[in-house]
mmCIF file of C-alpha atoms in Angstrom:
data_model
loop_
_atom_site.group_PDB
_atom_site.id
_atom_site.type_symbol
_atom_site.label_atom_id
_atom_site.label_comp_id
_atom_site.label_asym_id
_atom_site.label_seq_id
_atom_site.Cartn_x
_atom_site.Cartn_y
_atom_site.Cartn_z
ATOM 1 C CA MET A 1 0.000 0.000 0.000
ATOM 2 C CA GLN A 2 1.419 3.354 -1.075
ATOM 3 C CA PRO A 3 1.290 6.326 1.340
ATOM 4 C CA PHE A 4 -1.554 8.716 0.579
ATOM 5 C CA VAL A 5 -3.479 11.756 1.793
ATOM 6 C CA TYR A 6 -7.286 11.797 1.682
ATOM 7 C CA ILE A 7 -9.409 14.849 2.547
ATOM 8 C CA ALA A 8 -13.155 14.270 2.755
ATOM 9 C CA LEU A 9 -15.300 17.094 1.387
ATOM 10 C CA PRO A 10 -18.181 18.083 3.694
ATOM 11 C CA ALA A 11 -21.714 17.774 2.334
ATOM 12 C CA ARG A 12 -24.971 16.157 3.393
ATOM 13 C CA VAL A 13 -26.260 13.803 0.676
ATOM 14 C CA VAL A 14 -29.905 12.713 0.463
ATOM 15 C CA PHE A 15 -30.527 10.078 -2.246
ATOM 16 C CA GLY A 16 -33.715 8.339 -3.352
ATOM 17 C CA PHE A 17 -37.053 8.663 -5.130
ATOM 18 C CA GLY A 18 -39.223 11.698 -4.376
ATOM 19 C CA THR A 19 -36.554 13.241 -2.159
ATOM 20 C CA ALA A 20 -37.037 16.720 -3.683
ATOM 21 C CA LYS A 21 -40.146 16.967 -1.520
ATOM 22 C CA GLN A 22 -37.784 17.194 1.466
ATOM 23 C CA VAL A 23 -36.195 20.439 0.279
ATOM 24 C CA ALA A 24 -37.897 22.555 2.971
ATOM 25 C CA GLN A 25 -36.433 20.299 5.667
ATOM 26 C CA GLU A 26 -32.951 20.694 4.179
ATOM 27 C CA VAL A 27 -33.276 24.486 4.086
ATOM 28 C CA THR A 28 -34.380 24.699 7.712
ATOM 29 C CA ARG A 29 -31.664 22.217 8.728
ATOM 30 C CA LEU A 30 -29.165 24.811 7.484
ATOM 31 C CA GLY A 31 -30.757 27.456 9.686
ATOM 32 C CA CYS A 32 -32.147 29.296 6.649
ATOM 33 C CA SER A 33 -35.625 30.694 6.035
ATOM 34 C CA ARG A 34 -35.453 32.674 2.767
ATOM 35 C CA ALA A 35 -34.588 30.493 -0.227
ATOM 36 C CA LEU A 36 -34.047 31.737 -3.774
ATOM 37 C CA VAL A 37 -34.585 29.019 -6.385
ATOM 38 C CA LEU A 38 -32.156 28.968 -9.330
ATOM 39 C CA THR A 39 -32.785 27.390 -12.761
ATOM 40 C CA THR A 40 -31.974 27.793 -16.433
ATOM 41 C CA PRO A 41 -34.718 29.192 -18.705
ATOM 42 C CA GLN A 42 -35.462 25.621 -19.809
ATOM 43 C CA GLN A 43 -36.071 24.322 -16.277
ATOM 44 C CA VAL A 44 -38.462 26.894 -14.898
ATOM 45 C CA ALA A 45 -41.221 24.311 -14.447
ATOM 46 C CA ALA A 46 -38.986 22.154 -12.246
ATOM 47 C CA GLY A 47 -37.999 25.256 -10.289
ATOM 48 C CA GLU A 48 -41.622 26.242 -9.764
ATOM 49 C CA GLN A 49 -42.354 22.801 -8.326
ATOM 50 C CA VAL A 50 -39.487 23.263 -5.871
ATOM 51 C CA GLN A 51 -40.898 26.684 -4.977
ATOM 52 C CA ALA A 52 -44.182 24.976 -4.105
ATOM 53 C CA ASP A 53 -42.336 22.374 -2.014
ATOM 54 C CA LEU A 54 -40.527 25.161 -0.144
ATOM 55 C CA GLY A 55 -43.787 26.874 0.753
ATOM 56 C CA ASP A 56 -43.261 29.930 2.953
ATOM 57 C CA LEU A 57 -39.477 29.448 2.776
ATOM 58 C CA ASN A 58 -39.466 30.491 -0.897
ATOM 59 C CA VAL A 59 -38.733 34.143 -1.722
ATOM 60 C CA GLY A 60 -38.447 33.906 -5.524
ATOM 61 C CA ILE A 61 -36.912 32.275 -8.560
ATOM 62 C CA TYR A 62 -33.992 33.322 -10.781
ATOM 63 C CA SER A 63 -34.129 31.513 -14.130
ATOM 64 C CA LYS A 64 -31.216 32.891 -16.169
ATOM 65 C CA ALA A 65 -28.448 30.417 -15.262
ATOM 66 C CA ALA A 66 -26.200 29.823 -18.274
ATOM 67 C CA MET A 67 -23.273 27.639 -19.373
ATOM 68 C CA HIS A 68 -19.833 28.685 -18.059
ATOM 69 C CA THR A 69 -21.457 30.992 -15.429
ATOM 70 C CA PRO A 70 -21.061 34.403 -17.139
ATOM 71 C CA LEU A 71 -20.086 37.144 -14.688
ATOM 72 C CA GLU A 72 -23.000 39.356 -15.731
ATOM 73 C CA VAL A 73 -25.442 36.562 -14.869
ATOM 74 C CA THR A 74 -23.794 36.046 -11.472
ATOM 75 C CA LEU A 75 -23.981 39.750 -10.642
ATOM 76 C CA ASP A 76 -27.605 39.962 -11.801
ATOM 77 C CA ALA A 77 -28.585 36.956 -9.678
ATOM 78 C CA LEU A 78 -26.645 38.342 -6.701
ATOM 79 C CA ALA A 79 -28.542 41.620 -6.954
ATOM 80 C CA GLN A 80 -31.849 39.747 -6.933
ATOM 81 C CA ALA A 81 -30.761 37.620 -3.968
ATOM 82 C CA LYS A 82 -29.845 40.749 -1.995
ATOM 83 C CA ALA A 83 -33.069 42.535 -2.956
ATOM 84 C CA LEU A 84 -35.116 39.565 -1.746
ATOM 85 C CA GLY A 85 -33.079 39.100 1.415
ATOM 86 C CA ALA A 86 -32.227 35.507 0.506
ATOM 87 C CA ASP A 87 -30.066 33.556 2.939
ATOM 88 C CA CYS A 88 -29.713 30.463 0.752
ATOM 89 C CA CYS A 89 -30.234 29.321 -2.805
ATOM 90 C CA VAL A 90 -31.743 26.092 -4.064
ATOM 91 C CA ALA A 91 -30.144 25.143 -7.383
ATOM 92 C CA VAL A 92 -32.360 22.943 -9.555
ATOM 93 C CA GLY A 93 -30.588 21.641 -12.658
ATOM 94 C CA GLY A 94 -27.178 20.681 -13.977
ATOM 95 C CA GLY A 95 -23.743 22.253 -14.097
ATOM 96 C CA SER A 96 -24.920 25.682 -15.266
ATOM 97 C CA THR A 97 -27.381 26.172 -12.411
ATOM 98 C CA ILE A 98 -25.237 24.631 -9.691
ATOM 99 C CA GLY A 99 -22.240 26.584 -10.967
ATOM 100 C CA LEU A 100 -24.256 29.785 -10.563
ATOM 101 C CA ALA A 101 -25.138 28.825 -6.989
ATOM 102 C CA LYS A 102 -21.474 28.297 -6.147
ATOM 103 C CA ALA A 103 -20.553 31.609 -7.779
ATOM 104 C CA LEU A 104 -23.201 33.378 -5.685
ATOM 105 C CA ALA A 105 -21.832 31.788 -2.524
ATOM 106 C CA LEU A 106 -18.320 32.870 -3.462
ATOM 107 C CA HIS A 107 -19.328 36.459 -4.294
ATOM 108 C CA SER A 108 -21.355 36.795 -1.100
ATOM 109 C CA ALA A 109 -18.629 35.345 1.146
ATOM 110 C CA ASN A 110 -17.529 38.754 2.443
ATOM 111 C CA SER A 111 -21.004 39.581 3.756
ATOM 112 C CA ALA A 112 -23.759 37.091 4.520
ATOM 113 C CA LYS A 113 -22.610 34.073 2.553
ATOM 114 C CA LEU A 114 -25.446 32.308 0.775
ATOM 115 C CA LYS A 115 -25.766 28.627 1.625
ATOM 116 C CA ILE A 116 -26.554 26.108 -1.106
ATOM 117 C CA VAL A 117 -28.954 23.226 -1.463
ATOM 118 C CA ALA A 118 -28.353 21.486 -4.802
ATOM 119 C CA ILE A 119 -31.000 19.378 -6.543
ATOM 120 C CA PRO A 120 -29.206 17.907 -9.593
ATOM 121 C CA THR A 121 -31.262 16.921 -12.645
ATOM 122 C CA THR A 122 -28.307 15.794 -14.801
ATOM 123 C CA TYR A 123 -25.200 13.695 -14.212
ATOM 124 C CA ALA A 124 -22.644 16.518 -14.497
ATOM 125 C CA GLY A 125 -21.449 16.131 -10.895
ATOM 126 C CA SER A 126 -20.946 19.865 -10.339
ATOM 127 C CA GLU A 127 -22.746 19.613 -7.013
ATOM 128 C CA ALA A 128 -19.952 17.427 -5.613
ATOM 129 C CA THR A 129 -17.061 19.659 -6.671
ATOM 130 C CA PRO A 130 -15.764 23.047 -5.507
ATOM 131 C CA ILE A 131 -15.018 25.899 -7.885
ATOM 132 C CA ILE A 132 -11.464 27.311 -8.108
ATOM 133 C CA GLY A 133 -10.422 24.709 -5.554
ATOM 134 C CA GLN A 134 -12.204 26.233 -2.563
ATOM 135 C CA THR A 135 -14.193 23.743 -0.520
ATOM 136 C CA GLU A 136 -16.157 26.544 1.133
ATOM 137 C CA VAL A 137 -18.216 26.925 -2.037
ATOM 138 C CA LEU A 138 -19.445 23.353 -2.044
ATOM 139 C CA PRO A 139 -23.184 22.935 -1.490
ATOM 140 C CA GLU A 140 -24.002 22.273 2.142
ATOM 141 C CA ALA A 141 -26.669 19.758 1.086
ATOM 142 C CA ILE A 142 -27.302 17.726 -2.068
ATOM 143 C CA VAL A 143 -30.718 16.222 -2.725
ATOM 144 C CA TYR A 144 -30.646 13.495 -5.380
ATOM 145 C CA ASP A 145 -34.148 12.690 -6.597
ATOM 146 C CA VAL A 146 -34.109 9.968 -9.252
ATOM 147 C CA GLU A 147 -37.596 10.978 -10.393
ATOM 148 C CA LEU A 148 -36.315 14.371 -11.570
ATOM 149 C CA THR A 149 -33.980 12.651 -14.052
ATOM 150 C CA LEU A 150 -36.558 10.377 -15.694
ATOM 151 C CA SER A 151 -37.303 12.916 -18.435
ATOM 152 C CA LEU A 152 -33.679 13.800 -19.227
ATOM 153 C CA PRO A 153 -33.391 13.412 -23.027
ATOM 154 C CA PRO A 154 -31.524 10.252 -24.111
ATOM 155 C CA GLN A 155 -28.616 12.004 -25.855
ATOM 156 C CA MET A 156 -28.141 14.435 -22.970
ATOM 157 C CA THR A 157 -28.202 11.438 -20.653
ATOM 158 C CA VAL A 158 -25.282 9.832 -22.488
ATOM 159 C CA THR A 159 -23.131 12.962 -22.756
ATOM 160 C CA SER A 160 -23.841 13.927 -19.150
ATOM 161 C CA GLY A 161 -22.980 10.399 -18.025
ATOM 162 C CA LEU A 162 -19.711 10.295 -19.970
ATOM 163 C CA ASN A 163 -18.835 13.730 -18.630
ATOM 164 C CA ALA A 164 -19.194 12.205 -15.162
ATOM 165 C CA ILE A 165 -17.093 9.160 -16.088
ATOM 166 C CA ALA A 166 -14.324 11.539 -17.152
ATOM 167 C CA HIS A 167 -14.085 12.808 -13.570
ATOM 168 C CA ALA A 168 -13.535 9.279 -12.291
ATOM 169 C CA VAL A 169 -11.060 8.323 -15.004
ATOM 170 C CA GLU A 170 -8.793 11.262 -14.226
ATOM 171 C CA ALA A 171 -9.047 10.548 -10.504
ATOM 172 C CA LEU A 172 -7.405 7.157 -11.119
ATOM 173 C CA TRP A 173 -4.229 8.701 -12.589
ATOM 174 C CA ALA A 174 -4.208 11.984 -10.636
ATOM 175 C CA VAL A 175 -1.166 13.054 -8.640
ATOM 176 C CA GLU A 176 -3.373 12.992 -5.532
ATOM 177 C CA ALA A 177 -4.839 9.535 -6.285
ATOM 178 C CA ASN A 178 -5.619 7.476 -3.201
ATOM 179 C CA PRO A 179 -7.313 4.109 -2.584
ATOM 180 C CA ILE A 180 -10.532 5.589 -1.194
ATOM 181 C CA ILE A 181 -11.210 7.804 -4.184
ATOM 182 C CA SER A 182 -9.967 5.172 -6.644
ATOM 183 C CA SER A 183 -12.475 2.686 -5.240
ATOM 184 C CA LEU A 184 -15.245 5.264 -5.572
ATOM 185 C CA ALA A 185 -14.117 6.063 -9.122
ATOM 186 C CA ILE A 186 -14.427 2.432 -10.185
ATOM 187 C CA GLN A 187 -17.888 2.196 -8.604
ATOM 188 C CA GLY A 188 -18.951 5.342 -10.457
ATOM 189 C CA ILE A 189 -17.672 4.129 -13.833
ATOM 190 C CA LYS A 190 -19.376 0.755 -13.389
ATOM 191 C CA ALA A 191 -22.684 2.327 -12.367
ATOM 192 C CA ILE A 192 -22.881 4.729 -15.304
ATOM 193 C CA ALA A 193 -21.603 2.201 -17.848
ATOM 194 C CA ARG A 194 -24.337 -0.287 -16.930
ATOM 195 C CA SER A 195 -26.992 2.445 -16.724
ATOM 196 C CA LEU A 196 -26.685 3.859 -20.251
ATOM 197 C CA PRO A 197 -27.858 0.766 -22.181
ATOM 198 C CA LEU A 198 -30.778 0.413 -19.737
ATOM 199 C CA ILE A 199 -31.798 4.030 -20.293
ATOM 200 C CA LYS A 200 -31.421 3.694 -24.061
ATOM 201 C CA ALA A 201 -33.767 0.689 -23.998
ATOM 202 C CA GLY A 202 -36.216 2.463 -21.681
ATOM 203 C CA PRO A 203 -35.596 6.163 -20.928
ATOM 204 C CA GLN A 204 -37.664 5.944 -17.737
ATOM 205 C CA SER A 205 -35.907 2.850 -16.393
ATOM 206 C CA LYS A 206 -35.774 3.462 -12.652
ATOM 207 C CA ASP A 207 -32.885 1.038 -12.199
ATOM 208 C CA GLY A 208 -30.932 2.727 -14.993
ATOM 209 C CA ARG A 209 -31.663 6.225 -13.761
ATOM 210 C CA ALA A 210 -30.788 5.349 -10.157
ATOM 211 C CA ASP A 211 -27.468 3.830 -11.231
ATOM 212 C CA ALA A 212 -26.686 6.879 -13.376
ATOM 213 C CA LEU A 213 -27.456 9.335 -10.588
ATOM 214 C CA PHE A 214 -25.440 7.386 -8.030
ATOM 215 C CA GLY A 215 -22.581 7.190 -10.541
ATOM 216 C CA ALA A 216 -22.771 10.936 -11.049
ATOM 217 C CA TRP A 217 -22.348 11.532 -7.313
ATOM 218 C CA ALA A 218 -19.483 9.040 -7.085
ATOM 219 C CA CYS A 219 -17.643 10.484 -10.087
ATOM 220 C CA GLY A 220 -18.250 14.082 -9.038
ATOM 221 C CA THR A 221 -16.909 13.339 -5.585
ATOM 222 C CA CYS A 222 -13.743 12.005 -7.217
ATOM 223 C CA LEU A 223 -13.195 15.253 -9.108
ATOM 224 C CA GLY A 224 -13.798 17.244 -5.931
ATOM 225 C CA ALA A 225 -11.144 15.286 -4.029
ATOM 226 C CA VAL A 226 -8.226 15.171 -6.488
ATOM 227 C CA GLY A 227 -6.689 17.289 -9.229
ATOM 228 C CA MET A 228 -7.307 17.373 -12.978
ATOM 229 C CA SER A 229 -5.083 16.300 -15.870
ATOM 230 C CA LEU A 230 -4.947 16.141 -19.658
ATOM 231 C CA HIS A 231 -8.607 15.431 -20.317
ATOM 232 C CA HIS A 232 -9.935 18.381 -18.322
ATOM 233 C CA LYS A 233 -7.188 20.644 -19.652
ATOM 234 C CA LEU A 234 -8.294 19.962 -23.220
ATOM 235 C CA CYS A 235 -11.972 20.348 -22.409
ATOM 236 C CA HIS A 236 -11.385 23.583 -20.512
ATOM 237 C CA THR A 237 -9.382 24.889 -23.471
ATOM 238 C CA LEU A 238 -12.066 23.963 -25.984
ATOM 239 C CA GLY A 239 -14.870 25.305 -23.814
ATOM 240 C CA GLY A 240 -13.187 28.467 -22.580
ATOM 241 C CA SER A 241 -11.434 29.577 -25.760
ATOM 242 C CA PHE A 242 -13.729 28.152 -28.439
ATOM 243 C CA ASN A 243 -17.105 28.070 -26.642
ATOM 244 C CA MET A 244 -17.612 24.356 -27.228
ATOM 245 C CA PRO A 245 -20.524 22.646 -25.409
ATOM 246 C CA HIS A 246 -19.436 21.191 -22.086
ATOM 247 C CA ALA A 247 -20.709 17.615 -21.752
ATOM 248 C CA GLU A 248 -20.508 16.872 -25.480
ATOM 249 C CA THR A 249 -16.877 17.969 -25.604
ATOM 250 C CA HIS A 250 -16.026 15.762 -22.621
ATOM 251 C CA THR A 251 -17.708 12.847 -24.392
ATOM 252 C CA VAL A 252 -15.661 13.286 -27.573
ATOM 253 C CA ILE A 253 -12.292 13.952 -25.926
ATOM 254 C CA LEU A 254 -12.327 11.267 -23.208
ATOM 255 C CA PRO A 255 -11.451 8.171 -25.314
ATOM 256 C CA HIS A 256 -8.555 10.018 -26.955
ATOM 257 C CA ALA A 257 -7.217 11.352 -23.650
ATOM 258 C CA VAL A 258 -7.250 7.810 -22.263
ATOM 259 C CA ALA A 259 -5.386 6.504 -25.331
ATOM 260 C CA TYR A 260 -2.819 9.317 -24.969
ATOM 261 C CA ASN A 261 -2.113 8.475 -21.331
ATOM 262 C CA ALA A 262 -2.375 4.677 -21.594
ATOM 263 C CA PRO A 263 1.387 3.967 -21.944
ATOM 264 C CA PHE A 264 2.159 6.133 -18.907
ATOM 265 C CA ALA A 265 -0.762 5.131 -16.644
ATOM 266 C CA ALA A 266 -1.178 1.437 -17.380
ATOM 267 C CA ASP A 267 -2.677 0.458 -13.998
ATOM 268 C CA ALA A 268 -5.224 3.270 -14.027
ATOM 269 C CA VAL A 269 -6.270 2.592 -17.618
ATOM 270 C CA SER A 270 -6.514 -1.136 -16.897
ATOM 271 C CA SER A 271 -8.866 -0.331 -13.999
ATOM 272 C CA VAL A 272 -11.062 1.708 -16.361
ATOM 273 C CA ALA A 273 -11.236 -1.191 -18.829
ATOM 274 C CA LYS A 274 -12.208 -3.628 -16.064
ATOM 275 C CA ALA A 275 -14.881 -1.250 -14.787
ATOM 276 C CA LEU A 276 -16.317 -0.987 -18.310
ATOM 277 C CA GLY A 277 -16.044 -4.745 -18.865
ATOM 278 C CA VAL A 278 -13.915 -4.349 -22.006
ATOM 279 C CA ALA A 279 -10.394 -5.217 -23.116
ATOM 280 C CA ASN A 280 -9.412 -1.688 -24.209
ATOM 281 C CA ALA A 281 -10.471 1.332 -22.145
ATOM 282 C CA SER A 282 -10.212 4.015 -24.839
ATOM 283 C CA GLN A 283 -12.116 1.923 -27.390
ATOM 284 C CA GLY A 284 -14.677 0.950 -24.748
ATOM 285 C CA LEU A 285 -15.392 4.600 -23.946
ATOM 286 C CA TYR A 286 -15.634 5.477 -27.646
ATOM 287 C CA ASP A 287 -18.044 2.595 -28.257
ATOM 288 C CA LEU A 288 -20.117 3.451 -25.177
ATOM 289 C CA ALA A 289 -20.693 6.938 -26.591
ATOM 290 C CA LYS A 290 -21.302 5.931 -30.209
ATOM 291 C CA GLU A 291 -23.528 2.939 -29.490
ATOM 292 C CA ASN A 292 -25.759 4.993 -27.209
ATOM 293 C CA GLY A 293 -26.299 7.865 -29.639
ATOM 294 C CA ALA A 294 -23.784 10.451 -28.402
ATOM 295 C CA PRO A 295 -21.567 12.608 -30.650
ATOM 296 C CA TYR A 296 -18.072 11.210 -31.142
ATOM 297 C CA SER A 297 -16.302 13.900 -33.211
ATOM 298 C CA LEU A 298 -15.458 17.563 -32.663
ATOM 299 C CA LYS A 299 -16.429 18.144 -36.271
ATOM 300 C CA ALA A 300 -20.006 17.102 -35.501
ATOM 301 C CA LEU A 301 -20.033 19.612 -32.629
ATOM 302 C CA GLY A 302 -19.155 22.455 -34.991
ATOM 303 C CA PHE A 303 -15.473 22.840 -34.135
ATOM 304 C CA LYS A 304 -13.418 24.401 -36.952
ATOM 305 C CA GLU A 305 -10.535 22.402 -38.360
ATOM 306 C CA GLU A 306 -8.406 25.526 -38.670
ATOM 307 C CA ASP A 307 -8.599 25.984 -34.877
ATOM 308 C CA LEU A 308 -6.988 22.630 -34.056
ATOM 309 C CA GLU A 309 -3.428 23.928 -33.968
ATOM 310 C CA ARG A 310 -4.348 26.896 -31.810
ATOM 311 C CA ALA A 311 -6.153 24.602 -29.353
ATOM 312 C CA ALA A 312 -3.117 22.310 -29.118
ATOM 313 C CA GLU A 313 -0.871 25.310 -28.548
ATOM 314 C CA LEU A 314 -3.074 26.652 -25.745
ATOM 315 C CA ALA A 315 -3.307 23.263 -24.035
ATOM 316 C CA ALA A 316 0.460 22.746 -24.175
ATOM 317 C CA SER A 317 1.302 26.251 -22.982
ATOM 318 C CA ALA A 318 -0.150 25.853 -19.475
ATOM 319 C CA PRO A 319 -0.378 22.100 -18.842
ATOM 320 C CA TYR A 320 -2.031 20.413 -15.873
ATOM 321 C CA PRO A 321 -0.042 17.657 -14.103
ATOM 322 C CA ASN A 322 -0.379 14.548 -16.249
ATOM 323 C CA PRO A 323 1.123 11.034 -16.496
ATOM 324 C CA ALA A 324 2.244 11.554 -20.119
ATOM 325 C CA PRO A 325 4.221 14.659 -21.177
ATOM 326 C CA LEU A 326 2.000 17.220 -22.915
ATOM 327 C CA LYS A 327 3.699 18.008 -26.230
ATOM 328 C CA LYS A 328 2.017 20.262 -28.768
ATOM 329 C CA GLU A 329 2.599 17.908 -31.699
ATOM 330 C CA LYS A 330 1.109 14.925 -29.866
ATOM 331 C CA LEU A 331 -1.785 16.992 -28.554
ATOM 332 C CA LEU A 332 -2.475 18.151 -32.084
ATOM 333 C CA ALA A 333 -2.617 14.529 -33.241
ATOM 334 C CA LEU A 334 -5.007 13.724 -30.382
ATOM 335 C CA LEU A 335 -7.246 16.651 -31.274
ATOM 336 C CA ARG A 336 -7.204 15.773 -34.963
ATOM 337 C CA ASN A 337 -8.348 12.241 -34.166
ATOM 338 C CA ALA A 338 -11.098 13.689 -31.956
ATOM 339 C CA TYR A 339 -12.051 16.128 -34.714
ATOM 340 C CA GLU A 340 -12.409 13.324 -37.254
ATOM 341 C CA GLY A 341 -14.110 10.959 -34.797
ATOM 342 C CA VAL A 342 -11.512 8.220 -35.300
ATOM 343 C CA ARG A 343 -11.869 5.169 -33.035
ATOM 344 C CA PRO A 344 -8.691 5.056 -30.884
ATOM 345 C CA LEU A 345 -6.144 2.413 -31.812
#
């Protein structure tokens, strides 16, 4: 057994069916009484149901959460929270909404810091991770209600699930890897991998949806506990500099990042393959995406071929710690394969 350091991230987790009805109890447990509900424009109906469940604890809804948490949206939401006298926010949705909640908590930290109750409706795992590495902006409570994920569209289900798997994969080869998180990572990969075919066969499969949501928590917890490497560096580059869609980009890049690192992280990659039940981890991840209807090329996502070299240059210029050296020429080859949608060798 190798020496290791493990730091548990504090959060109360409530998991089950119909658990969103308990949101008022979670708000009062935090000592709060004025909750602002957060959603994207597309999830207002879900937010309104949570408002009803909150009853007198609800002070309003803010429904402009957006991908990548634009500063102007954060400041607008913060102004509304202050005007309403909110002491906590209830984030209903995926990474965009939960990211906004964490940004509000961070921006309000110098005054009356807003507490967070997260009710995830996707498998992004944002609720289990801090932003900019500060654990004080983690949600204080996470309510996982499987019923809220039953209507998640099939393709979004696959890309959201593979986005979550990416968190677990990188946890296995991270500098801070430890046996506790590695065990959780393998559980998360297994749960999501077995859930996707079930959901494809029956989008409202309760067994499939429960496995996927548990896997999302497990994988998100992994990302919150250890650092990021090549895969997240590439996805952050493509999202931040080229405005590529978050989960879809993770889905396309992951098999190629695994292939890139395979010679330098053989044990970790072997663990991924075993968790997937395949002989080759990178090919297994590629097949899992393609066979379940997810995009598998950057070209299909609208990325421009002429931007490949610039993306490789940006990724190589400020690398994250990674098992394999990050060389521009090799990163360019990786990105070109991802652009064309080539099945990894």
